[in-house]
DNA sequence: AACTTTGAAAACAAAAAAAGTTTTCAAGAT
DNA sequence: ATCTTGAAAACTTTTTTTGTTTTCAAAGTT
């Protein structure tokens, strides 16, 4: 048996839904309808499997970001689209899986942290700089500082204490965060772009 | 040290957030800022602790139901309020904790199932009968059948596949479910009651 | 029709982790 | 000064999980 992409996607679902600890290899095999032997033929051990699944998740995001980076939108529009994708992906990261990652796969956890703190922040920093050249973002804004602020905004979604008791759709929370953030960094011209972009946007993909 | 109600509430939070398996006794002690010894002075073993926490959760619900049952509302209003509380409580039950319960504490899982399938369904059945006597619910409705339908409605909230991809607030989902359910069982007079009750209701407590 | 191959299912050993117990020790109470 | 308390940490025991191996039956092959 060959463990198709569909299978690996099922594994991701299970890991994300029940956490890495609760989802044992036996349970995984049972849910996939295959034997453990088959899993171990494709993945040396559980750690490799977990890395493959989360690495895939991260790569997906990396690719989406790269694709967006290609297109010829203005900086503000890009920034918003990228943020939307980031927020959308965040919601899959439940407290359980984050907890299990930190505890049992610290290297992978650090890799995810690094990805966010370095790669993503770097992309946003460059976007903000571009926005400044385009005259859409105010010159007083320090791109390094502000891109970290954005990272912290996305972090808020991971903390169940912050917004979840409000019982608002992610779209609403996203919208408000962007309203503050974009409003806070744009020139009058940039604000116009934000208003038109906003009108076109559809957060649920 | 005495493990105050605050502490036990923290334990509940941790169990609900991270699941029963990921939350080990060591981790629990660490988070509570006490020693395992202290925990074991109050609870013979982890099973007892888990039972205490989830028993408390269930009892809370039982008491809220009993309190509502006392007040002199009409059957429709009661039914809606009770449903609202039930839905509200449901959202705490993440896939992880349900999975861990079924796997590691099957007796407790069965007790929760029994509570919902017997006690709660019984309460709703009686309410529907009362509603029929009050002329608010149609006589063709079979209380036994319809109270089970309601149970199944609440079950839908536990399945992450059903509604969560919609990214709607619980309040919206609740409202729609009740719109269908109440609309489906009421007499014209009952429908009026539902419309006025609806206006007063505030789902976020 | 005998013979391979395949892979699920189950049994297994080895390793890891968690439960539960005991010891240590320092801070506060008596 | 002595006693008590309980966190912290060390420790043992039990349980769970991992990862491997074996069994066996169904499907395909010659």
mmCIF file with all atom_site columns, N, CA and C (backbone and C1' of nucleotides) in Angstrom, chain B residues 1 21 34-35 37-38, chain D residues 5-8 16-17:
data_model
loop_
_atom_site.group_PDB
_atom_site.id
_atom_site.type_symbol
_atom_site.label_atom_id
_atom_site.label_alt_id
_atom_site.label_comp_id
_atom_site.label_asym_id
_atom_site.label_entity_id
_atom_site.label_seq_id
_atom_site.pdbx_PDB_ins_code
_atom_site.Cartn_x
_atom_site.Cartn_y
_atom_site.Cartn_z
_atom_site.occupancy
_atom_site.B_iso_or_equiv
_atom_site.pdbx_formal_charge
_atom_site.auth_seq_id
_atom_site.auth_comp_id
_atom_site.auth_asym_id
_atom_site.auth_atom_id
_atom_site.pdbx_PDB_model_num
ATOM 1  N N     . UNK B 1 1  ? -1.419 22.774 51.963 1.00 0.00 ? 1  UNK B N     1
ATOM 2  C CA    . UNK B 1 1  ? -2.197 23.572 50.973 1.00 0.00 ? 1  UNK B CA    1
ATOM 3  C C     . UNK B 1 1  ? -3.528 22.904 50.670 1.00 0.00 ? 1  UNK B C     1
ATOM 4  N N     . UNK B 1 21 ? -5.043 13.685 28.146 1.00 0.00 ? 21 UNK B N     1
ATOM 5  C CA    . UNK B 1 21 ? -3.809 12.933 27.971 1.00 0.00 ? 21 UNK B CA    1
ATOM 6  C C     . UNK B 1 21 ? -2.595 13.852 27.997 1.00 0.00 ? 21 UNK B C     1
ATOM 7  N N     . UNK B 1 34 ? 1.866  23.954 42.673 1.00 0.00 ? 34 UNK B N     1
ATOM 8  C CA    . UNK B 1 34 ? 1.927  23.149 43.883 1.00 0.00 ? 34 UNK B CA    1
ATOM 9  C C     . UNK B 1 34 ? 2.631  21.836 43.558 1.00 0.00 ? 34 UNK B C     1
ATOM 10 N N     . UNK B 1 35 ? 2.819  21.008 44.534 1.00 0.00 ? 35 UNK B N     1
ATOM 11 C CA    . UNK B 1 35 ? 3.491  19.737 44.288 1.00 0.00 ? 35 UNK B CA    1
ATOM 12 C C     . UNK B 1 35 ? 2.476  18.644 43.988 1.00 0.00 ? 35 UNK B C     1
ATOM 13 N N     . UNK B 1 37 ? 2.384  15.869 45.356 1.00 0.00 ? 37 UNK B N     1
ATOM 14 C CA    . UNK B 1 37 ? 1.983  15.384 46.683 1.00 0.00 ? 37 UNK B CA    1
ATOM 15 C C     . UNK B 1 37 ? 0.670  16.030 47.118 1.00 0.00 ? 37 UNK B C     1
ATOM 16 N N     . UNK B 1 38 ? 0.628  17.350 46.978 1.00 0.00 ? 38 UNK B N     1
ATOM 17 C CA    . UNK B 1 38 ? -0.575 18.080 47.392 1.00 0.00 ? 38 UNK B CA    1
ATOM 18 C C     . UNK B 1 38 ? -1.796 17.615 46.600 1.00 0.00 ? 38 UNK B C     1
ATOM 19 P P     . DT  D 2 5  ? 1.190  20.461 59.832 1.00 0.00 ? 5  DT  D P     1
ATOM 20 O "O5'" . DT  D 2 5  ? 1.563  21.156 58.439 1.00 0.00 ? 5  DT  D "O5'" 1
ATOM 21 C "C5'" . DT  D 2 5  ? 1.561  22.576 58.331 1.00 0.00 ? 5  DT  D "C5'" 1
ATOM 22 C "C4'" . DT  D 2 5  ? 2.242  22.971 57.029 1.00 0.00 ? 5  DT  D "C4'" 1
ATOM 23 C "C3'" . DT  D 2 5  ? 1.832  22.098 55.850 1.00 0.00 ? 5  DT  D "C3'" 1
ATOM 24 O "O3'" . DT  D 2 5  ? 1.103  22.904 54.940 1.00 0.00 ? 5  DT  D "O3'" 1
ATOM 25 C "C1'" . DT  D 2 5  ? 4.200  22.437 55.932 1.00 0.00 ? 5  DT  D "C1'" 1
ATOM 26 P P     . DG  D 2 6  ? 0.234  22.221 53.778 1.00 0.00 ? 6  DG  D P     1
ATOM 27 O "O5'" . DG  D 2 6  ? 1.091  22.514 52.480 1.00 0.00 ? 6  DG  D "O5'" 1
ATOM 28 C "C5'" . DG  D 2 6  ? 1.801  23.741 52.361 1.00 0.00 ? 6  DG  D "C5'" 1
ATOM 29 C "C4'" . DG  D 2 6  ? 2.948  23.539 51.409 1.00 0.00 ? 6  DG  D "C4'" 1
ATOM 30 C "C3'" . DG  D 2 6  ? 2.606  22.648 50.207 1.00 0.00 ? 6  DG  D "C3'" 1
ATOM 31 O "O3'" . DG  D 2 6  ? 3.279  23.159 49.084 1.00 0.00 ? 6  DG  D "O3'" 1
ATOM 32 C "C1'" . DG  D 2 6  ? 4.469  21.788 51.282 1.00 0.00 ? 6  DG  D "C1'" 1
ATOM 33 P P     . DA  D 2 7  ? 2.632  23.083 47.671 1.00 0.00 ? 7  DA  D P     1
ATOM 34 O "O5'" . DA  D 2 7  ? 3.824  23.580 46.758 1.00 0.00 ? 7  DA  D "O5'" 1
ATOM 35 C "C5'" . DA  D 2 7  ? 4.514  24.776 47.103 1.00 0.00 ? 7  DA  D "C5'" 1
ATOM 36 C "C4'" . DA  D 2 7  ? 5.981  24.644 46.732 1.00 0.00 ? 7  DA  D "C4'" 1
ATOM 37 C "C3'" . DA  D 2 7  ? 6.245  24.109 45.332 1.00 0.00 ? 7  DA  D "C3'" 1
ATOM 38 O "O3'" . DA  D 2 7  ? 7.339  24.827 44.775 1.00 0.00 ? 7  DA  D "O3'" 1
ATOM 39 C "C1'" . DA  D 2 7  ? 7.270  22.683 46.928 1.00 0.00 ? 7  DA  D "C1'" 1
ATOM 40 P P     . DA  D 2 8  ? 7.742  24.645 43.286 1.00 0.00 ? 8  DA  D P     1
ATOM 41 O "O5'" . DA  D 2 8  ? 8.993  23.661 43.408 1.00 0.00 ? 8  DA  D "O5'" 1
ATOM 42 C "C5'" . DA  D 2 8  ? 10.017 23.947 44.341 1.00 0.00 ? 8  DA  D "C5'" 1
ATOM 43 C "C4'" . DA  D 2 8  ? 11.058 22.842 44.265 1.00 0.00 ? 8  DA  D "C4'" 1
ATOM 44 C "C3'" . DA  D 2 8  ? 11.225 22.224 42.877 1.00 0.00 ? 8  DA  D "C3'" 1
ATOM 45 O "O3'" . DA  D 2 8  ? 12.609 22.090 42.623 1.00 0.00 ? 8  DA  D "O3'" 1
ATOM 46 C "C1'" . DA  D 2 8  ? 10.784 20.534 44.457 1.00 0.00 ? 8  DA  D "C1'" 1
ATOM 47 P P     . DT  D 2 16 ? -2.752 2.081  30.539 1.00 0.00 ? 16 DT  D P     1
ATOM 48 O "O5'" . DT  D 2 16 ? -1.811 2.727  29.420 1.00 0.00 ? 16 DT  D "O5'" 1
ATOM 49 C "C5'" . DT  D 2 16 ? -1.266 4.025  29.659 1.00 0.00 ? 16 DT  D "C5'" 1
ATOM 50 C "C4'" . DT  D 2 16 ? -0.276 4.338  28.557 1.00 0.00 ? 16 DT  D "C4'" 1
ATOM 51 C "C3'" . DT  D 2 16 ? -0.779 3.977  27.162 1.00 0.00 ? 16 DT  D "C3'" 1
ATOM 52 O "O3'" . DT  D 2 16 ? -0.762 5.166  26.409 1.00 0.00 ? 16 DT  D "O3'" 1
ATOM 53 C "C1'" . DT  D 2 16 ? 1.429  3.197  27.499 1.00 0.00 ? 16 DT  D "C1'" 1
ATOM 54 P P     . DT  D 2 17 ? -1.291 5.197  24.922 1.00 0.00 ? 17 DT  D P     1
ATOM 55 O "O5'" . DT  D 2 17 ? 0.071  5.134  24.097 1.00 0.00 ? 17 DT  D "O5'" 1
ATOM 56 C "C5'" . DT  D 2 17 ? 1.103  6.066  24.400 1.00 0.00 ? 17 DT  D "C5'" 1
ATOM 57 C "C4'" . DT  D 2 17 ? 2.360  5.666  23.671 1.00 0.00 ? 17 DT  D "C4'" 1
ATOM 58 C "C3'" . DT  D 2 17 ? 2.136  5.338  22.199 1.00 0.00 ? 17 DT  D "C3'" 1
ATOM 59 O "O3'" . DT  D 2 17 ? 2.939  6.180  21.414 1.00 0.00 ? 17 DT  D "O3'" 1
ATOM 60 C "C1'" . DT  D 2 17 ? 3.475  3.685  23.256 1.00 0.00 ? 17 DT  D "C1'" 1
#
